[in-house]
Short mmCIF file of C-alpha atoms in Angstrom, two decimals:
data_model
loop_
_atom_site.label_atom_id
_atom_site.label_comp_id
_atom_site.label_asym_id
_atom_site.label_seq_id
_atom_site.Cartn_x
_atom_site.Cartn_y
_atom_site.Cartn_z
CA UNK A 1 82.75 -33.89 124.12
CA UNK A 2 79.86 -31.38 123.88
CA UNK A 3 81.02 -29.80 120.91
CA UNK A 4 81.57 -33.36 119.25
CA UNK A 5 77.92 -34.02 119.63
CA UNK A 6 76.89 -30.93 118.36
CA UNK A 7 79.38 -31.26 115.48
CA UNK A 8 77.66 -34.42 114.91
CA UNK A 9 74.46 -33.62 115.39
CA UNK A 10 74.86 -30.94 112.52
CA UNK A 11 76.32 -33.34 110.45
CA UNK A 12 73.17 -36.32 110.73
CA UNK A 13 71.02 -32.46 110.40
CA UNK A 14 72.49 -31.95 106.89
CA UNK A 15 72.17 -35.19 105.53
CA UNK A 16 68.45 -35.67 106.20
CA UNK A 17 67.80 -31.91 104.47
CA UNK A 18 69.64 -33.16 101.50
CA UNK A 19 67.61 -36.78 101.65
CA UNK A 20 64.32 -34.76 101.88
CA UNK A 21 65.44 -32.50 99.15
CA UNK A 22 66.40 -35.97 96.96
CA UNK A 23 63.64 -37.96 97.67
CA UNK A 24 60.59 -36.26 98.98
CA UNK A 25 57.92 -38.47 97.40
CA UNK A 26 60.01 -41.59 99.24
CA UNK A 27 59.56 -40.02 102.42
CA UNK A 28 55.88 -39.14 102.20
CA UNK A 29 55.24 -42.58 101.45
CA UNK A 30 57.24 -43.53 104.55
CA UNK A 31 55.40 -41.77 106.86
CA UNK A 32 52.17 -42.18 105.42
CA UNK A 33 53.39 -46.16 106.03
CA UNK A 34 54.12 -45.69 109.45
CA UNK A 35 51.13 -43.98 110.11
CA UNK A 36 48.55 -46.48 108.69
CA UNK A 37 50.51 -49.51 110.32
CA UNK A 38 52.39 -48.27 113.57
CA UNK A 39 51.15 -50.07 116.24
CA UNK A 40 47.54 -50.10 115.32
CA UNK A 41 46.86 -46.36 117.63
CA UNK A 42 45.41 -43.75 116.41
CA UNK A 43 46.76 -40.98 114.98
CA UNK A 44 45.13 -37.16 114.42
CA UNK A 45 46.81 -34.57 112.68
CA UNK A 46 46.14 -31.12 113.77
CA UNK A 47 46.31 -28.10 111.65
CA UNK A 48 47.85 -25.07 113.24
CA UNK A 49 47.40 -22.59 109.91
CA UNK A 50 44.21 -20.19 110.60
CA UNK A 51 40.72 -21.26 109.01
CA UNK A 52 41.28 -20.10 104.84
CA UNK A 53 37.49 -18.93 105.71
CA UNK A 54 38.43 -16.59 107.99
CA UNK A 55 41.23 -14.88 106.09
CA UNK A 56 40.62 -11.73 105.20
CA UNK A 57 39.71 -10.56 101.32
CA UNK A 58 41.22 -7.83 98.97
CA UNK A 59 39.96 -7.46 95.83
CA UNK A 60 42.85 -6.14 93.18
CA UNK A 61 42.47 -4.64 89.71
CA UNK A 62 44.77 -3.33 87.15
CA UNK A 63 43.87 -1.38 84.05
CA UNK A 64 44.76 -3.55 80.83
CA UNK A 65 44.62 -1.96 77.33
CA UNK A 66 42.73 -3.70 74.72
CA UNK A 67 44.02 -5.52 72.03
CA UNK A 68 41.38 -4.86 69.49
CA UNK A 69 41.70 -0.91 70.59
CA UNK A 70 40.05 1.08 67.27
CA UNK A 71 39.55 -1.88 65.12
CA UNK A 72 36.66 -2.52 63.84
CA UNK A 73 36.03 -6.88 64.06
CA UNK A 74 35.09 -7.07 59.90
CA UNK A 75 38.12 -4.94 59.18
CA UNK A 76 40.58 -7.83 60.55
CA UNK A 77 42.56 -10.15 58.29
CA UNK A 78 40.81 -12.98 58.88
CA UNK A 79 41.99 -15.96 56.34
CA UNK A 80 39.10 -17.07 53.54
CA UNK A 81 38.94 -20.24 51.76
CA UNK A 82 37.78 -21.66 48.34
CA UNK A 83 34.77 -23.80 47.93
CA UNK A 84 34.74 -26.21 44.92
CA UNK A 85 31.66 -28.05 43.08
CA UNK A 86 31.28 -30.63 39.75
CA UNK A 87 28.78 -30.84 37.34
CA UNK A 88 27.93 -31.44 33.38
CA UNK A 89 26.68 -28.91 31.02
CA UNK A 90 23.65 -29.10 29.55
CA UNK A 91 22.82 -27.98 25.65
CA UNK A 92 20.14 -25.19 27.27
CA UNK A 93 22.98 -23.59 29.19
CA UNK A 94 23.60 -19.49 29.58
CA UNK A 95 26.20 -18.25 31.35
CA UNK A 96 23.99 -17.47 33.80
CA UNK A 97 22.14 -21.12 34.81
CA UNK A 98 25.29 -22.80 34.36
CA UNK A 99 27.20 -20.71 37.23
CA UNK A 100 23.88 -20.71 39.48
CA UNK A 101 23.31 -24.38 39.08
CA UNK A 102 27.11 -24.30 39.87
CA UNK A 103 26.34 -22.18 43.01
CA UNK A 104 28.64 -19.21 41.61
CA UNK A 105 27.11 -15.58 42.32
CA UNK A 106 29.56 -13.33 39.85
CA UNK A 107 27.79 -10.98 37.59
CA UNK A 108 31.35 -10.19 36.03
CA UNK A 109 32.24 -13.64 35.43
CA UNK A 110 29.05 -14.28 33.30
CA UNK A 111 28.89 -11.52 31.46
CA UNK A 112 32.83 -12.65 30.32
CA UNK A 113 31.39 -15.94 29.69
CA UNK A 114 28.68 -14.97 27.51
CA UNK A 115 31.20 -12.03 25.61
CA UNK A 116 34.11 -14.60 24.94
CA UNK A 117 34.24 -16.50 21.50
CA UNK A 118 36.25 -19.38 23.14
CA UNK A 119 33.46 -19.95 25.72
CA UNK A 120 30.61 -19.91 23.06
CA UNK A 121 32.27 -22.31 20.88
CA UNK A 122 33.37 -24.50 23.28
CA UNK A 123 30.53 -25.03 26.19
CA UNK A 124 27.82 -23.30 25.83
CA UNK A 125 25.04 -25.18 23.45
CA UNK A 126 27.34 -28.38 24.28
CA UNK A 127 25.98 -31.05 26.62
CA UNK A 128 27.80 -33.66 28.58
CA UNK A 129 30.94 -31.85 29.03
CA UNK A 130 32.38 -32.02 32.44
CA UNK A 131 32.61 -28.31 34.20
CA UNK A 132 34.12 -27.42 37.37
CA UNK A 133 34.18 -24.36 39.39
CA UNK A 134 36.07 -22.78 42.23
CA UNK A 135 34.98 -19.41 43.74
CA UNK A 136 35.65 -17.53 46.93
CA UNK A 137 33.81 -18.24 50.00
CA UNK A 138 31.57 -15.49 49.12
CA UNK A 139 30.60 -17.14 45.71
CA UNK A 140 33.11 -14.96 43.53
CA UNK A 141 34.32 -16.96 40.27
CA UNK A 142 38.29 -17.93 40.73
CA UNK A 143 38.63 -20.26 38.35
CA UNK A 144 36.25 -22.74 35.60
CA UNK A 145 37.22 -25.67 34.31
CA UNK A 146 35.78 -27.63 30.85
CA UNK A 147 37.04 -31.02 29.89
CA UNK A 148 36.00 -33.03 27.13
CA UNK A 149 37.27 -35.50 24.43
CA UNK A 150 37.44 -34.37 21.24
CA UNK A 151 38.45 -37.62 19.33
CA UNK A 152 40.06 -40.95 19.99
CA UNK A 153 43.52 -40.03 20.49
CA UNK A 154 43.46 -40.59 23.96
CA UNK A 155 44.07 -36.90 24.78
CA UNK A 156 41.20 -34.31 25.98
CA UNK A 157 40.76 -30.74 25.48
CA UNK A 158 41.27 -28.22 28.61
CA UNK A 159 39.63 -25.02 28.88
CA UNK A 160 39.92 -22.80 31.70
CA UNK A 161 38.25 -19.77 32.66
CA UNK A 162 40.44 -17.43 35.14
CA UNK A 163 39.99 -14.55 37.27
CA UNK A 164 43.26 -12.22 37.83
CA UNK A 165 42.00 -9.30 39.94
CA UNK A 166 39.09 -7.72 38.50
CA UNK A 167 40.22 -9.45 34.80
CA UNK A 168 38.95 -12.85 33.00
CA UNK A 169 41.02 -14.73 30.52
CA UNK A 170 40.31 -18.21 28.95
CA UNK A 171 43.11 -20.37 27.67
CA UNK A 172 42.69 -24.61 25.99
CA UNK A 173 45.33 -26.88 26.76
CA UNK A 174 45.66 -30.41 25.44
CA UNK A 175 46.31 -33.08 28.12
CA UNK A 176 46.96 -37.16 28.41
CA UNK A 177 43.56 -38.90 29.73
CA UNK A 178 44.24 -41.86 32.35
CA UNK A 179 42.77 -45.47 32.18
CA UNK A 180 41.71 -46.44 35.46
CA UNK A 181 39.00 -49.79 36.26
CA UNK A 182 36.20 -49.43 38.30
CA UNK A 183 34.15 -52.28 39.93
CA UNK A 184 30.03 -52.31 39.90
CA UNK A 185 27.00 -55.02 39.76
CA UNK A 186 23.43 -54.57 39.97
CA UNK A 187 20.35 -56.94 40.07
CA UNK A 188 17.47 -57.35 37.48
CA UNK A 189 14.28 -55.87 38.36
CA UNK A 190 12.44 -55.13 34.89
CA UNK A 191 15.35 -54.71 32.82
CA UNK A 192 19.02 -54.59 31.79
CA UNK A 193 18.98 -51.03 31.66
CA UNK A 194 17.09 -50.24 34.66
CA UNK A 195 19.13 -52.27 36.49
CA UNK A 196 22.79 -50.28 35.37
CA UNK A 197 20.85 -46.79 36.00
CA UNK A 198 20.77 -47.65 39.36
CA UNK A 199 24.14 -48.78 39.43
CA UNK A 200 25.33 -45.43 37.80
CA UNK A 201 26.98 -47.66 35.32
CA UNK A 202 27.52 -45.85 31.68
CA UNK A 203 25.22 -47.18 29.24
CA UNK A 204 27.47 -47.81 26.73
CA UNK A 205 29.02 -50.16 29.63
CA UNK A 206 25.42 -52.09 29.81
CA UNK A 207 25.79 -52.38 26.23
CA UNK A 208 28.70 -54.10 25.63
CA UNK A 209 27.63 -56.50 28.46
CA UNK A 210 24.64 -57.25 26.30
CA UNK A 211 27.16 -57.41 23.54
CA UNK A 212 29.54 -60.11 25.66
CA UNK A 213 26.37 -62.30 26.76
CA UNK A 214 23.60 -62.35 23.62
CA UNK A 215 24.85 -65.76 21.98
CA UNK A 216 24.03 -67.29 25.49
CA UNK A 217 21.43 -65.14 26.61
CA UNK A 218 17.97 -63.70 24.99
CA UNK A 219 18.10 -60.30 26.92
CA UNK A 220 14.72 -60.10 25.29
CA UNK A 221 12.91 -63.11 26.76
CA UNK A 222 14.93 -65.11 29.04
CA UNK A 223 15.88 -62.38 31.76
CA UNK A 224 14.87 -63.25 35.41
CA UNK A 225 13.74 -61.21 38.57
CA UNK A 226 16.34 -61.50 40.85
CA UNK A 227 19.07 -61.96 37.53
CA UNK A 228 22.40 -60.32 38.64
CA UNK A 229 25.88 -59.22 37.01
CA UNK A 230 28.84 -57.73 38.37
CA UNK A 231 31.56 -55.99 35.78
CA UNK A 232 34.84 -54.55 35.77
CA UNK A 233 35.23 -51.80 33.04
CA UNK A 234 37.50 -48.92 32.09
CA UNK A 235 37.24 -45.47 32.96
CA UNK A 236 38.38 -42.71 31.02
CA UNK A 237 39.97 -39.59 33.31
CA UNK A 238 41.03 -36.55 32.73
CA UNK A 239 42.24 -34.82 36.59
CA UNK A 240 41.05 -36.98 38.40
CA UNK A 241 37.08 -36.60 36.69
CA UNK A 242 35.70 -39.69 35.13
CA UNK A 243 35.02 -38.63 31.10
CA UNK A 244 33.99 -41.74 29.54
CA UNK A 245 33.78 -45.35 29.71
CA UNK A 246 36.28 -47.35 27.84
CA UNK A 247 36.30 -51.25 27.21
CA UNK A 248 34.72 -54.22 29.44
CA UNK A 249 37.96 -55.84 31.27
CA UNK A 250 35.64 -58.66 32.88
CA UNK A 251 32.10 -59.67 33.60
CA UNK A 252 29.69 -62.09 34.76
CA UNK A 253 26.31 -62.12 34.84
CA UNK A 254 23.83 -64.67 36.51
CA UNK A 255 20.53 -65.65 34.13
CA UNK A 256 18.26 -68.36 35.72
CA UNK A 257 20.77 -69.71 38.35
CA UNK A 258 23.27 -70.25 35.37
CA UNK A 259 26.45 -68.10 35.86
CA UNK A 260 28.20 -66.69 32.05
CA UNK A 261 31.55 -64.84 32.51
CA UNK A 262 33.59 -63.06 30.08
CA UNK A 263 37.03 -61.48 29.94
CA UNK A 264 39.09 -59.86 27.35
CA UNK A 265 42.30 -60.82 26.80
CA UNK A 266 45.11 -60.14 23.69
CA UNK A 267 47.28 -62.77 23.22
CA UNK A 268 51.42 -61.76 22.70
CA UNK A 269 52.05 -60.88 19.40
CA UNK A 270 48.28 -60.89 18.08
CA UNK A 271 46.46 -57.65 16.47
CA UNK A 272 43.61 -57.57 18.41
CA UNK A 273 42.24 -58.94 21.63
CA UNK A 274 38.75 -60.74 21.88
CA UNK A 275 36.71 -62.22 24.71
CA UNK A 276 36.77 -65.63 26.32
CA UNK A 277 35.37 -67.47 28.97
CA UNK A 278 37.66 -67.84 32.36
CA UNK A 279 37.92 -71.35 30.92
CA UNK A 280 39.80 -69.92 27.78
CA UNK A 281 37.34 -70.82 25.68
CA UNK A 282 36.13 -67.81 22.56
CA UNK A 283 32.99 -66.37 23.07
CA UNK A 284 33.30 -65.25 19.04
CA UNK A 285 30.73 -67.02 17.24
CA UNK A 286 30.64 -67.11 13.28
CA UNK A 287 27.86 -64.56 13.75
CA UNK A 288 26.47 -61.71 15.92
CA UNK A 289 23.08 -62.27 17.72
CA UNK A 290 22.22 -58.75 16.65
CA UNK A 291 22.88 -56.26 13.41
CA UNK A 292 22.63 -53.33 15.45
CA UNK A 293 23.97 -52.85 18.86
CA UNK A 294 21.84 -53.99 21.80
CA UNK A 295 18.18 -52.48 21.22
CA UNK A 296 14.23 -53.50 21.84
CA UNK A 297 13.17 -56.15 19.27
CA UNK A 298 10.02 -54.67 18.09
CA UNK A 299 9.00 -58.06 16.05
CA UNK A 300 10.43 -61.54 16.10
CA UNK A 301 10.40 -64.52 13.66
CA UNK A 302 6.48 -65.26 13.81
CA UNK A 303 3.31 -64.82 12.39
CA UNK A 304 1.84 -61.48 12.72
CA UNK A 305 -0.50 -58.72 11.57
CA UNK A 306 1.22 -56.77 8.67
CA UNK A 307 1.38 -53.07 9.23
CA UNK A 308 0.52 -52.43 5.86
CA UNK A 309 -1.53 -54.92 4.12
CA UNK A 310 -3.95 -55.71 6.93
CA UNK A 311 -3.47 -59.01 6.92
CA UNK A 312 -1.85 -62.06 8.68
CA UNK A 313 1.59 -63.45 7.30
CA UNK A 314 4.51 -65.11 8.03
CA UNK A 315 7.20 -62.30 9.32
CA UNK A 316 10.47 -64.28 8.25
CA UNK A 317 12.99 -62.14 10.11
CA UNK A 318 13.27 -59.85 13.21
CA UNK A 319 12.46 -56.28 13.37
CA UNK A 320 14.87 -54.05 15.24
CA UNK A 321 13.38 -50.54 15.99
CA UNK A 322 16.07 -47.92 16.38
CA UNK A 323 15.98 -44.14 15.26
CA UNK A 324 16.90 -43.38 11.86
CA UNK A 325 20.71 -43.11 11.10
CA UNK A 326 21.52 -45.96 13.70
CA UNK A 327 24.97 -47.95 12.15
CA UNK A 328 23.55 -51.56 10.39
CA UNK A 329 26.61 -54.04 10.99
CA UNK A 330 26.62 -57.75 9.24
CA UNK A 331 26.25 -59.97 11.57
CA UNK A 332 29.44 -62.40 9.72
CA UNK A 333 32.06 -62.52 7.98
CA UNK A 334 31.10 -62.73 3.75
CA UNK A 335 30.05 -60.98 0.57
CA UNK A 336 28.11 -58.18 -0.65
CA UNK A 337 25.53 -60.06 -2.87
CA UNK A 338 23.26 -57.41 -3.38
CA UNK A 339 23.37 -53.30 -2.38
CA UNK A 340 20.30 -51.10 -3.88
CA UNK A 341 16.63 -50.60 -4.04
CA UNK A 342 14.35 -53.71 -3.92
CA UNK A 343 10.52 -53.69 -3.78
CA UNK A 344 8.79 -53.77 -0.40
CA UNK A 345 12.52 -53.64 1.44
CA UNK A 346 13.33 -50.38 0.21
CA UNK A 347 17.02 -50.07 0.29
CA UNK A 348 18.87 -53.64 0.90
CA UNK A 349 21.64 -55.40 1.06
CA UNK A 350 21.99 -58.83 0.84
CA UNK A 351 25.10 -60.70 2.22
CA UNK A 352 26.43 -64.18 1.29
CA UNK A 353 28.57 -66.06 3.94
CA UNK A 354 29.66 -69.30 3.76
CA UNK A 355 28.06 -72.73 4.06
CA UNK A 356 25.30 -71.24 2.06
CA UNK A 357 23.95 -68.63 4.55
CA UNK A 358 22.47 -65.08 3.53
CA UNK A 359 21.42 -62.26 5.35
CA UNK A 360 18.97 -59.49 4.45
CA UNK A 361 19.49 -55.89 5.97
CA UNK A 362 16.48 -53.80 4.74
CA UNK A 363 14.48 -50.32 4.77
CA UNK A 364 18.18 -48.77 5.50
CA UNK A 365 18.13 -45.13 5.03
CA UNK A 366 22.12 -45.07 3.29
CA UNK A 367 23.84 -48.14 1.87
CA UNK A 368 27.63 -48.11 3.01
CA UNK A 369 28.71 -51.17 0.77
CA UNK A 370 28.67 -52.22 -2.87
CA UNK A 371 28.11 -55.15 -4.71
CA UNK A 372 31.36 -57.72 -4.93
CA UNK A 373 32.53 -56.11 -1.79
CA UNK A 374 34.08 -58.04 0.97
CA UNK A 375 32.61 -57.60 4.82
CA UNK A 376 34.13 -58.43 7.94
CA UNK A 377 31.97 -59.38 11.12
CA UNK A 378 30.43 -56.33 12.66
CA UNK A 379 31.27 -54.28 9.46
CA UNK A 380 28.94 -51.13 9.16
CA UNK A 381 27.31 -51.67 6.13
CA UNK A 382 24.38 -48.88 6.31
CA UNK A 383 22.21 -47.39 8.69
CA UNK A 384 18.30 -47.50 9.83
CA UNK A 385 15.77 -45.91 7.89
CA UNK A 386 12.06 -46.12 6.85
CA UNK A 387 12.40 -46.96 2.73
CA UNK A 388 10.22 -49.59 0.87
CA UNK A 389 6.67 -50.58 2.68
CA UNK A 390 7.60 -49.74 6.37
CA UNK A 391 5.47 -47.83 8.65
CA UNK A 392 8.40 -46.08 10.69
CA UNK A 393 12.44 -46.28 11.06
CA UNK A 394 12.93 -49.69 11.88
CA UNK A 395 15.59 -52.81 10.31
CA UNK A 396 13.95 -55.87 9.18
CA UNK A 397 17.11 -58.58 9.08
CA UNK A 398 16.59 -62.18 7.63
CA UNK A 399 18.71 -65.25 8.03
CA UNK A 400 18.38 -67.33 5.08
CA UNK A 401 19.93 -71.26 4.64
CA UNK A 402 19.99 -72.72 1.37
CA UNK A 403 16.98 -70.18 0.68
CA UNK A 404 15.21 -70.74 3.62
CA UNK A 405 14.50 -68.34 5.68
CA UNK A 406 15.24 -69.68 9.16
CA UNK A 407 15.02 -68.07 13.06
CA UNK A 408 18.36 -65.87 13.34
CA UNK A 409 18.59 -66.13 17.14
CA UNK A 410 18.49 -70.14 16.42
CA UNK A 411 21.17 -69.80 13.79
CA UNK A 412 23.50 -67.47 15.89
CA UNK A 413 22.41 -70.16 18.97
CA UNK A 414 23.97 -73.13 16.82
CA UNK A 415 27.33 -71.00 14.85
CA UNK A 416 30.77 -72.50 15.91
CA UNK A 417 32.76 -70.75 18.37
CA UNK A 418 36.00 -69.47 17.42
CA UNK A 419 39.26 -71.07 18.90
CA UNK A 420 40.27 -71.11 22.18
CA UNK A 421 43.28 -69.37 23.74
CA UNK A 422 46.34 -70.53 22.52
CA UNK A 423 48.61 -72.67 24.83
CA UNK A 424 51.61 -70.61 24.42
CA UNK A 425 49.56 -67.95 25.73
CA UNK A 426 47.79 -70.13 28.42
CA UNK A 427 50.37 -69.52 31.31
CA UNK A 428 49.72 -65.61 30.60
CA UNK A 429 45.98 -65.48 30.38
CA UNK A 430 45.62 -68.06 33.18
CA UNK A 431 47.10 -65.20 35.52
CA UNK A 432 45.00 -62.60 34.19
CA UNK A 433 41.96 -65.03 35.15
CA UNK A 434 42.97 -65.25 38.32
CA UNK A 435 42.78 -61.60 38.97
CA UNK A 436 39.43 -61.08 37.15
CA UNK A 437 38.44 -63.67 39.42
CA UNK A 438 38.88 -61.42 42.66
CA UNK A 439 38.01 -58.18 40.89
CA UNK A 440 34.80 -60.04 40.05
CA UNK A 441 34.30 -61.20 43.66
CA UNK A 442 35.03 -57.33 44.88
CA UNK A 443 31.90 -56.60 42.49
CA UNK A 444 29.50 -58.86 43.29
CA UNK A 445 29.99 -57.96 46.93
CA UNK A 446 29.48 -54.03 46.30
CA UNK A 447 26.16 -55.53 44.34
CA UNK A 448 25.49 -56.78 47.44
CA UNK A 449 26.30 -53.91 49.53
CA UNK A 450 24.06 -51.69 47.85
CA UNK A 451 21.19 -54.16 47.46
CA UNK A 452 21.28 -54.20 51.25
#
């Protein structure tokens, strides 16, 4: 019987070792239960291990050989890095200012530059071009990069400047740009102009929103404080760097509370494209507000004090001042009527368009046109100059009606509009509105943005 219980005893032994050895957080929890709860005594739990305090201390040390035994910390292999900046070269440009303004300290890699026939020709004495460097983390030249456009083909021009060991070589490759859009708006403070510089939009951008808007708006007199536009326009890349502007895609601009959107659209099948309102309807008149692209009006359709003979006298036309060689462009379709030398106007030309309209382009520095010839709307038929009795290079332009001469921003105010977007091609440009919508909603609010 005795050995039974001890058989069993062994057995009930085993079975809580191999519980505890399961499950030991259960049974911690178990007896941590029964001691918080059993039979509301109190418990103390003595410790029968000597004080840790007390213990005595032996301090042990082994010799360990140094990793970094005989080497010197600047001789190790430690891994560099590249460093990469942007910028546009300038006509005054050596080799040397252009690397230091590019942060580049390589006495080799300038006097390559300034030795190499491909670099002379190509960059320096050039201005505009976009240059990019990379060098070393200690300022060393790896590699230069030039991009321009040479013409309109849609391609740009590639040079490279490379370092292989100690060695330079230069090598131009020809390469596909990429249209991309970019969004922008800005608010009128003093002017058109002022107000797209500090948007960082082109000029040639703020131009052709002059362009889109002068049969509605005087940009000379009837701007506002306060004024705002927001545009959507094509960019120009080449890897990724912005080279040039390309066409407006969409715009509207606000002028005394009054809001004057534009977008371009080319119908399916047609030549060309042209602008319209979001409506559909043409914002092609029969006539340009302007012979030369937008520019300060130096004198409008009044009486004044003439330059020359001192005395006060009708001035029946507008004078545009512009540098000499600026591109003259008839304002309408027509006629060459007249193309020479004529008195106080120097070199003219007259044009005839229809309903009995002229107009007078005068003190142009080169005639483009002949008599009998036939002109299309924005045409170049000359360029600015100083000829005839005119006191510096400026274009005096008349608008004449059944011989009168009459105001030509009232004339271009009153021309027909051409006609609207077709309705075969409604369903098409109706989507395209819709988008130019939002884009022009996503402008106006990084107007915003920055105004704030």
């Amino acid at each position: 019987m005795i050995h039974g219980l001890t058989t069993a005893s062994a057995a009930l032994l085993d079975r809580l070792s191999l519980t505890i050895q399961r499950h030991p957080k259960r049974l911690t929890a178990a007896i941590a239960a029964v001691l918080l709860t059993g039979g509301g005594g109190a418990f103390a739990v003595a410790s029968f291990a000597p004080d840790p305090g007390e213990l005595p201390v032996r301090m042990v040390s082994y010799p360990v050989e140094s990793l970094a035994d005989n080497v010197v910390l600047g001789e190790l292999d430690m891994p560099g890095f590249s460093l990469f900046r942007s910028e546009q070269v300038r006509s005054s440009d050596t080799p040397e200012s252009l690397l230091q303004r590019m942060g580049v300290a390589d006495p080799a890699a300038a006097a390559f530059m300034r030795g190499d026939g491909t670099v002379r020709q190509n960059v320096l004495g050039r201005t505009g071009r976009v240059v990019s460097a990379e060098t070393t983390d200690d300022h060393r030249l790896i590699r230069l990069t030039v991009r321009w456009v040479p013409d309109d083909s849609g391609n740009f021009r590639r040079l490279i400047v490379e370092r292989t060991g100690d060695k330079f070589s230069t090598r131009i490759e020809t390469a596909k740009m990429t249209v991309n859009s970019r969004l922008a708006g800005g608010v009128i403070q003093s002017s058109l102009f002022a107000a797209t510089d500090a948007s960082n939009i082109p000029d040639a951008v703020a131009v052709q929103v002059a362009e889109l808007f002068s049969g509605n708006i005087d940009f000379r007199r009837s701007l506002r404080k306060g004024d705002r536009f927001s545009v959507v326009y094509e960019t120009l890349e080449a890897d990724g760097e912005p080279l040039s502007s390309g066409r407006v895609l969409s715009a509207e601009f606000v002028n005394n509370g009054k809001s004057h959107e534009a977008i371009w659209f080319q119908e399916p099948g047609a030549s060309k494209g042209a602008y319209y309102s979001l409506k559909g309807e043409s914002l092609r008149r029969a006539y340009l507000a302007s012979p030369v692209e937008f520019s300060r009006v130096s004198s409008g359709f009044a009486m004044r004090m003439h330059p020359i003979l001192k005395t006060w006298r009708a001035h029946l036309g507008t004078d545009f001042a512009a540098p000499t060689g600026t591109a003259v462009r008839t304002v309408g379709d027509g006629v060459v009527e007249f193309a020479g030398v004529q008195n106080g106007y120097g070199n003219v030309v007259f044009v005839k368009h229809r309903n009995q309209h002229v107009t007078v382009y005068a003190h142009l520095s080169r005639i483009d046109v002949r008599q009998g010839q036939s002109v299309e709307q924005g045409q170049t038929i000359g360029a600015v100059g100083a000829t005839g009795w005119a006191t510096g290079p400026h274009l005096h332009f008349e608008f004449r009606v059944n011989g009168q001469h009459q105001d030509p921003m009232t004339i271009v105010a009153q021309s027909e509009a051409a006609a609207p977007v077709s309705a075969a091609a409604r369903p098409a440009f109706d989507r395209l509105a819709s988008g130019m919508r939002i884009q022009l909603s996503a402008a106006a609010l990084i107007e915003q943005a920055s105004a704030n």
